[in-house]
mmCIF file of C-alpha atoms in Angstrom:
data_model
loop_
_atom_site.group_PDB
_atom_site.id
_atom_site.type_symbol
_atom_site.label_atom_id
_atom_site.label_comp_id
_atom_site.label_asym_id
_atom_site.label_seq_id
_atom_site.Cartn_x
_atom_site.Cartn_y
_atom_site.Cartn_z
ATOM 1 C CA MET A 1 37.772 -20.701 151.732
ATOM 2 C CA GLU A 2 36.902 -18.051 149.170
ATOM 3 C CA ARG A 3 33.155 -18.431 149.333
ATOM 4 C CA ILE A 4 30.479 -20.846 150.500
ATOM 5 C CA LYS A 5 28.407 -22.393 147.720
ATOM 6 C CA ILE A 6 24.892 -23.524 148.620
ATOM 7 C CA ALA A 7 22.645 -25.708 146.458
ATOM 8 C CA ILE A 8 18.881 -25.615 147.053
ATOM 9 C CA LEU A 9 17.104 -28.642 145.580
ATOM 10 C CA ASP A 10 13.535 -27.783 144.588
ATOM 11 C CA MET A 11 11.497 -30.990 144.923
ATOM 12 C CA TYR A 12 8.056 -29.410 144.456
ATOM 13 C CA ASP A 13 7.631 -30.546 140.838
ATOM 14 C CA GLY A 14 6.179 -27.200 139.804
ATOM 15 C CA TYR A 15 3.459 -27.166 142.472
ATOM 16 C CA ALA A 16 2.708 -23.819 144.119
ATOM 17 C CA ASN A 17 4.200 -23.788 147.609
ATOM 18 C CA GLU A 18 5.532 -21.631 150.426
ATOM 19 C CA GLY A 19 8.500 -23.891 151.175
ATOM 20 C CA MET A 20 10.877 -22.629 148.494
ATOM 21 C CA ARG A 21 10.194 -18.984 149.343
ATOM 22 C CA CYS A 22 10.980 -19.697 152.993
ATOM 23 C CA ILE A 23 14.163 -21.677 152.276
ATOM 24 C CA LYS A 24 15.536 -19.019 149.917
ATOM 25 C CA ALA A 25 14.754 -16.297 152.450
ATOM 26 C CA LEU A 26 16.616 -18.121 155.248
ATOM 27 C CA VAL A 27 19.609 -18.847 153.009
ATOM 28 C CA GLY A 28 19.643 -15.211 151.871
ATOM 29 C CA GLN A 29 19.605 -14.007 155.483
ATOM 30 C CA PHE A 30 22.461 -16.356 156.321
ATOM 31 C CA LEU A 31 24.586 -15.129 153.400
ATOM 32 C CA ALA A 32 23.904 -11.514 154.390
ATOM 33 C CA GLN A 33 25.615 -12.004 157.763
ATOM 34 C CA GLU A 34 28.901 -10.286 158.417
ATOM 35 C CA GLY A 35 31.820 -12.595 157.758
ATOM 36 C CA ILE A 36 29.854 -14.907 155.451
ATOM 37 C CA VAL A 37 30.715 -14.758 151.752
ATOM 38 C CA GLY A 38 28.770 -17.020 149.461
ATOM 39 C CA THR A 39 26.112 -17.659 146.859
ATOM 40 C CA TYR A 40 23.258 -20.071 146.292
ATOM 41 C CA ASP A 41 21.755 -21.763 143.244
ATOM 42 C CA VAL A 42 18.366 -23.451 142.855
ATOM 43 C CA PHE A 43 18.003 -26.809 141.079
ATOM 44 C CA ASP A 44 14.615 -27.910 139.744
ATOM 45 C CA VAL A 45 15.089 -31.611 140.396
ATOM 46 C CA ARG A 46 11.764 -33.179 139.467
ATOM 47 C CA GLN A 47 10.665 -30.977 136.553
ATOM 48 C CA LYS A 48 14.002 -30.423 134.832
ATOM 49 C CA ASN A 49 16.128 -33.266 136.207
ATOM 50 C CA GLU A 50 18.614 -30.727 137.598
ATOM 51 C CA VAL A 51 20.930 -32.098 140.296
ATOM 52 C CA PRO A 52 23.954 -30.225 141.685
ATOM 53 C CA ASP A 53 27.459 -31.610 141.634
ATOM 54 C CA LEU A 54 29.914 -31.787 144.523
ATOM 55 C CA SER A 55 31.361 -28.345 143.850
ATOM 56 C CA TYR A 56 28.785 -27.102 146.402
ATOM 57 C CA ASP A 57 29.491 -27.056 150.122
ATOM 58 C CA ILE A 58 25.973 -27.071 151.573
ATOM 59 C CA PHE A 59 22.830 -28.724 150.179
ATOM 60 C CA ILE A 60 19.213 -28.156 151.267
ATOM 61 C CA SER A 61 16.616 -30.442 149.670
ATOM 62 C CA SER A 62 12.998 -29.329 150.006
ATOM 63 C CA GLY A 63 9.671 -30.972 150.630
ATOM 64 C CA GLY A 64 7.317 -31.805 147.800
ATOM 65 C CA PRO A 65 4.124 -33.546 146.732
ATOM 66 C CA GLY A 66 3.404 -37.173 146.001
ATOM 67 C CA ASN A 67 4.557 -40.636 146.971
ATOM 68 C CA PRO A 68 8.223 -40.791 148.097
ATOM 69 C CA VAL A 69 8.616 -44.428 147.014
ATOM 70 C CA PRO A 70 10.774 -44.533 143.836
ATOM 71 C CA SER A 71 8.737 -45.163 140.695
ATOM 72 C CA GLY A 72 11.348 -44.946 137.936
ATOM 73 C CA GLU A 73 11.165 -41.215 137.285
ATOM 74 C CA PRO A 74 14.288 -39.996 135.417
ATOM 75 C CA TRP A 75 15.364 -37.644 138.235
ATOM 76 C CA GLU A 76 15.347 -40.320 140.957
ATOM 77 C CA LYS A 77 18.625 -42.061 140.074
ATOM 78 C CA PRO A 78 20.654 -38.795 139.928
ATOM 79 C CA PHE A 79 19.078 -37.667 143.219
ATOM 80 C CA PHE A 80 19.953 -40.894 145.029
ATOM 81 C CA MET A 81 23.390 -40.840 143.436
ATOM 82 C CA LEU A 82 23.945 -37.389 144.925
ATOM 83 C CA LEU A 83 23.003 -38.688 148.384
ATOM 84 C CA ASP A 84 25.579 -41.478 148.047
ATOM 85 C CA GLN A 85 28.238 -39.124 146.660
ATOM 86 C CA ILE A 86 27.854 -36.794 149.638
ATOM 87 C CA TRP A 87 27.964 -39.744 152.053
ATOM 88 C CA GLN A 88 31.083 -41.247 150.471
ATOM 89 C CA TYR A 89 32.828 -37.871 150.170
ATOM 90 C CA ASN A 90 32.401 -37.228 153.896
ATOM 91 C CA ARG A 91 33.869 -40.610 154.790
ATOM 92 C CA GLN A 92 37.219 -39.777 153.179
ATOM 93 C CA PRO A 93 39.605 -38.631 155.935
ATOM 94 C CA HIS A 94 41.815 -36.675 153.521
ATOM 95 C CA ARG A 95 38.912 -34.282 152.816
ATOM 96 C CA PRO A 96 38.684 -31.993 155.858
ATOM 97 C CA GLN A 97 35.979 -29.792 154.310
ATOM 98 C CA LYS A 98 32.826 -31.840 154.476
ATOM 99 C CA LYS A 99 29.623 -31.618 152.434
ATOM 100 C CA HIS A 100 26.612 -30.652 154.549
ATOM 101 C CA LEU A 101 23.109 -31.798 153.654
ATOM 102 C CA MET A 102 19.665 -31.005 155.059
ATOM 103 C CA LEU A 103 16.637 -33.008 153.944
ATOM 104 C CA ILE A 104 13.064 -31.754 154.444
ATOM 105 C CA CYS A 105 9.773 -33.713 154.366
ATOM 106 C CA HIS A 106 9.590 -35.464 150.942
ATOM 107 C CA SER A 107 13.387 -35.453 150.616
ATOM 108 C CA PHE A 108 13.661 -36.814 154.161
ATOM 109 C CA GLN A 109 11.276 -39.664 153.359
ATOM 110 C CA MET A 110 13.228 -40.550 150.217
ATOM 111 C CA ALA A 111 16.505 -40.577 152.165
ATOM 112 C CA CYS A 112 14.958 -42.859 154.797
ATOM 113 C CA ILE A 113 13.952 -45.259 152.005
ATOM 114 C CA HIS A 114 17.350 -45.075 150.326
ATOM 115 C CA TRP A 115 19.338 -45.636 153.514
ATOM 116 C CA GLU A 116 16.798 -48.179 154.815
ATOM 117 C CA ILE A 117 16.155 -46.308 158.056
ATOM 118 C CA GLY A 118 12.637 -47.667 158.486
ATOM 119 C CA LEU A 119 9.268 -48.260 156.871
ATOM 120 C CA VAL A 120 7.881 -45.403 154.789
ATOM 121 C CA CYS A 121 4.134 -45.818 154.326
ATOM 122 C CA LYS A 122 0.942 -43.880 153.745
ATOM 123 C CA ARG A 123 -0.859 -42.455 156.783
ATOM 124 C CA ARG A 124 -4.490 -43.255 157.477
ATOM 125 C CA LYS A 125 -5.208 -39.588 156.870
ATOM 126 C CA THR A 126 -3.245 -36.474 156.012
ATOM 127 C CA SER A 127 -1.357 -34.758 158.819
ATOM 128 C CA PHE A 128 -1.846 -31.037 158.363
ATOM 129 C CA GLY A 129 -1.286 -28.378 160.978
ATOM 130 C CA ILE A 130 1.090 -27.156 163.654
ATOM 131 C CA PHE A 131 1.997 -29.905 166.090
ATOM 132 C CA PRO A 132 4.408 -30.610 168.964
ATOM 133 C CA MET A 133 7.631 -32.451 168.158
ATOM 134 C CA HIS A 134 8.872 -34.554 171.057
ATOM 135 C CA LYS A 135 12.627 -34.959 171.449
ATOM 136 C CA THR A 136 14.181 -38.356 172.000
ATOM 137 C CA HIS A 137 17.211 -38.913 174.252
ATOM 138 C CA PHE A 138 19.406 -38.115 171.261
ATOM 139 C CA GLY A 139 17.281 -35.115 170.363
ATOM 140 C CA LEU A 140 17.892 -33.608 173.791
ATOM 141 C CA GLN A 141 21.618 -33.652 172.945
ATOM 142 C CA GLU A 142 21.240 -32.407 169.353
ATOM 143 C CA PRO A 143 22.975 -29.013 168.879
ATOM 144 C CA ILE A 144 20.475 -27.894 166.214
ATOM 145 C CA PHE A 145 17.641 -28.332 168.748
ATOM 146 C CA LYS A 146 19.549 -26.662 171.582
ATOM 147 C CA GLU A 147 17.520 -23.429 171.531
ATOM 148 C CA LEU A 148 14.168 -25.231 171.318
ATOM 149 C CA PRO A 149 12.005 -26.506 174.192
ATOM 150 C CA ASP A 150 10.742 -30.063 174.508
ATOM 151 C CA PRO A 151 8.341 -30.364 172.874
ATOM 152 C CA PHE A 152 8.752 -27.679 170.238
ATOM 153 C CA TYR A 153 6.228 -26.831 167.530
ATOM 154 C CA ALA A 154 6.522 -27.141 163.758
ATOM 155 C CA VAL A 155 4.436 -27.169 160.598
ATOM 156 C CA ASP A 156 3.532 -30.695 159.508
ATOM 157 C CA SER A 157 2.004 -31.427 156.095
ATOM 158 C CA ARG A 158 2.211 -35.019 154.840
ATOM 159 C CA ASP A 159 0.371 -38.069 153.602
ATOM 160 C CA PHE A 160 3.274 -40.433 154.345
ATOM 161 C CA GLN A 161 5.288 -41.334 157.435
ATOM 162 C CA VAL A 162 8.458 -43.051 158.618
ATOM 163 C CA ILE A 163 7.855 -45.745 161.254
ATOM 164 C CA LYS A 164 9.360 -49.047 162.446
ATOM 165 C CA THR A 165 12.965 -47.889 162.389
ATOM 166 C CA ASP A 166 15.638 -50.575 162.019
ATOM 167 C CA PRO A 167 17.968 -50.400 165.075
ATOM 168 C CA LYS A 168 20.726 -52.399 163.345
ATOM 169 C CA GLN A 169 20.722 -50.140 160.294
ATOM 170 C CA LEU A 170 20.692 -47.016 162.466
ATOM 171 C CA GLU A 171 23.711 -48.358 164.350
ATOM 172 C CA ARG A 172 25.453 -49.339 161.110
ATOM 173 C CA LEU A 173 25.080 -45.815 159.733
ATOM 174 C CA GLY A 174 25.674 -44.083 163.046
ATOM 175 C CA ALA A 175 22.257 -42.440 162.632
ATOM 176 C CA LYS A 176 20.084 -41.178 165.486
ATOM 177 C CA VAL A 177 16.327 -40.570 165.711
ATOM 178 C CA LEU A 178 15.988 -37.073 167.179
ATOM 179 C CA CYS A 179 12.269 -36.538 167.641
ATOM 180 C CA ILE A 180 8.913 -38.225 167.150
ATOM 181 C CA GLU A 181 5.354 -37.044 166.649
ATOM 182 C CA LYS A 182 2.880 -36.366 169.440
ATOM 183 C CA GLU A 183 1.526 -39.272 171.435
ATOM 184 C CA ARG A 184 -2.079 -40.185 170.617
ATOM 185 C CA LEU A 185 -3.304 -42.162 173.604
ATOM 186 C CA HIS A 186 -6.683 -42.866 172.019
ATOM 187 C CA ILE A 187 -5.129 -44.347 168.857
ATOM 188 C CA ASP A 188 -3.083 -47.562 168.872
ATOM 189 C CA LEU A 189 -0.534 -46.474 166.257
ATOM 190 C CA GLU A 190 3.245 -46.205 166.341
ATOM 191 C CA ARG A 191 4.524 -42.638 166.604
ATOM 192 C CA ALA A 192 6.226 -41.515 163.413
ATOM 193 C CA VAL A 193 9.834 -40.347 163.194
ATOM 194 C CA MET A 194 10.044 -36.567 162.767
ATOM 195 C CA ALA A 195 13.815 -35.956 162.560
ATOM 196 C CA VAL A 196 16.994 -37.977 162.055
ATOM 197 C CA ARG A 197 20.672 -37.175 162.229
ATOM 198 C CA PHE A 198 21.956 -39.489 159.515
ATOM 199 C CA SER A 199 25.599 -38.512 160.094
ATOM 200 C CA ARG A 200 27.644 -35.640 161.487
ATOM 201 C CA GLU A 201 26.990 -33.658 158.314
ATOM 202 C CA ILE A 202 23.574 -34.970 157.190
ATOM 203 C CA PHE A 203 20.405 -33.958 159.020
ATOM 204 C CA GLY A 204 16.742 -34.365 158.089
ATOM 205 C CA THR A 205 13.267 -33.454 159.300
ATOM 206 C CA GLN A 206 9.822 -34.767 158.451
ATOM 207 C CA PHE A 207 8.310 -31.420 159.453
ATOM 208 C CA HIS A 208 8.937 -28.053 157.797
ATOM 209 C CA PRO A 209 11.567 -26.074 159.775
ATOM 210 C CA GLU A 210 11.641 -23.400 157.062
ATOM 211 C CA ALA A 211 8.041 -22.303 157.719
ATOM 212 C CA ASP A 212 7.871 -18.518 158.042
ATOM 213 C CA ALA A 213 5.108 -17.602 160.496
ATOM 214 C CA GLU A 214 4.470 -14.123 159.134
ATOM 215 C CA GLY A 215 4.478 -15.164 155.478
ATOM 216 C CA MET A 216 2.400 -18.285 156.102
ATOM 217 C CA LEU A 217 -0.130 -16.253 158.078
ATOM 218 C CA ARG A 218 -0.574 -13.910 155.104
ATOM 219 C CA HIS A 219 -0.852 -16.941 152.817
ATOM 220 C CA PHE A 220 -3.482 -18.695 154.958
ATOM 221 C CA GLN A 221 -5.539 -15.527 155.301
ATOM 222 C CA LYS A 222 -6.095 -15.330 151.548
ATOM 223 C CA ASP A 223 -9.764 -16.086 150.831
ATOM 224 C CA GLU A 224 -9.085 -19.083 148.584
ATOM 225 C CA LYS A 225 -6.595 -20.693 150.968
ATOM 226 C CA ARG A 226 -8.715 -20.033 154.062
ATOM 227 C CA GLU A 227 -11.817 -21.510 152.433
ATOM 228 C CA GLY A 228 -9.833 -24.538 151.253
ATOM 229 C CA ILE A 229 -8.466 -25.300 154.734
ATOM 230 C CA ILE A 230 -11.884 -24.885 156.357
ATOM 231 C CA LYS A 231 -13.499 -27.116 153.728
ATOM 232 C CA ASN A 232 -10.902 -29.897 154.087
ATOM 233 C CA TYR A 233 -10.025 -29.699 157.787
ATOM 234 C CA GLY A 234 -12.683 -27.611 159.527
ATOM 235 C CA GLU A 235 -12.845 -24.120 160.973
ATOM 236 C CA ALA A 236 -11.385 -25.207 164.320
ATOM 237 C CA LYS A 237 -8.205 -26.450 162.564
ATOM 238 C CA TYR A 238 -7.929 -23.184 160.647
ATOM 239 C CA ASN A 239 -8.310 -21.047 163.776
ATOM 240 C CA SER A 240 -5.786 -23.206 165.645
ATOM 241 C CA MET A 241 -3.197 -22.752 162.875
ATOM 242 C CA VAL A 242 -3.701 -18.986 162.755
ATOM 243 C CA ASP A 243 -3.286 -18.771 166.552
ATOM 244 C CA SER A 244 -0.111 -20.883 166.445
ATOM 245 C CA LEU A 245 1.401 -18.786 163.659
ATOM 246 C CA GLN A 246 0.960 -15.708 165.824
ATOM 247 C CA ASP A 247 2.539 -17.319 168.905
ATOM 248 C CA PRO A 248 6.234 -16.288 169.189
ATOM 249 C CA GLU A 249 6.993 -19.482 171.141
ATOM 250 C CA LYS A 250 5.910 -21.783 168.335
ATOM 251 C CA ILE A 251 6.688 -21.488 164.614
ATOM 252 C CA MET A 252 8.679 -18.261 164.925
ATOM 253 C CA ARG A 253 11.033 -19.932 167.377
ATOM 254 C CA THR A 254 11.477 -23.069 165.247
ATOM 255 C CA GLU A 255 12.129 -21.060 162.080
ATOM 256 C CA ALA A 256 14.751 -18.968 163.870
ATOM 257 C CA ALA A 257 16.537 -22.019 165.287
ATOM 258 C CA ILE A 258 16.840 -24.991 162.960
ATOM 259 C CA ILE A 259 17.967 -23.948 159.470
ATOM 260 C CA PRO A 260 20.028 -20.957 160.701
ATOM 261 C CA THR A 261 21.826 -23.251 163.176
ATOM 262 C CA PHE A 262 22.374 -25.916 160.500
ATOM 263 C CA LEU A 263 23.865 -23.314 158.149
ATOM 264 C CA GLY A 264 25.950 -21.713 160.886
ATOM 265 C CA ARG A 265 27.434 -25.018 162.050
ATOM 266 C CA ALA A 266 28.165 -26.042 158.451
ATOM 267 C CA ALA A 267 29.941 -22.743 157.751
ATOM 268 C CA GLU A 268 31.930 -23.068 160.965
ATOM 269 C CA GLN A 269 33.112 -26.552 159.991
ATOM 270 C CA LEU A 270 34.047 -25.439 156.480
ATOM 271 C CA MET A 271 35.975 -22.399 157.676
ATOM 272 C CA SER A 272 37.786 -24.247 160.478
ATOM 273 C CA ALA A 273 38.844 -26.954 157.993
ATOM 274 C CA VAL A 274 40.340 -24.280 155.760
ATOM 275 C CA ALA A 275 42.190 -22.788 158.718
ATOM 276 C CA VAL A 276 43.687 -26.176 159.606
ATOM 277 C CA VAL A 277 44.800 -26.851 156.039
ATOM 278 C CA SER A 278 46.347 -23.405 155.584
#
């Protein structure tokens, strides 16, 4: 293929965030590798109703604020239509070059609603911090998690959750739950789903695999941000996050593994399909 085209879907609705900076940095690093020729474009989905078409090879859809349950916003129908277009495109055997999609946090929740993976509901309280992600049986076999321990650590920031997965629908789609949140022995609540492989080409996480430890550390050490975290979550939570961001076995390891591996495997599939055709 001449070049790889990557679409980054910005789902932050204009809210200040670190997620888009991190995603663009990882995509830029990937495209800077020897042997990789490509470009990326950013689509402001929720503010400008911008949705990419299927001329792109790889799609990464970000996290974002608010309730993931559809409410009739004008961008929702085109977004869900894109999900279905990618799914249907990949099912056509005469198309060897597949479309690869990664869904993060808010986008992941919306995909779970759209494909009826399970119940998406509001948490009792916000989950905010750096937490262990526990692999399922399928997660232990997942190539994208291969370089990560069990459990591995990731940034989690959400008011909603995916629980009560539907086994029949998972089987119908061929989807697999890859990891779940930490066990809370003192709380009688179902553990939320933290990652799903929807298909061979579509992968999603509830957590934020793009989180850049160094950049986030600088961000959290700003006076306004530090004071806000301490006010809302306490000084112990703030100190725990700072310590985790400085631990090379936690966020640094997750950032280096998940999105780069997703992009690398997607590029490998695209290039091998071209080789077969030619």
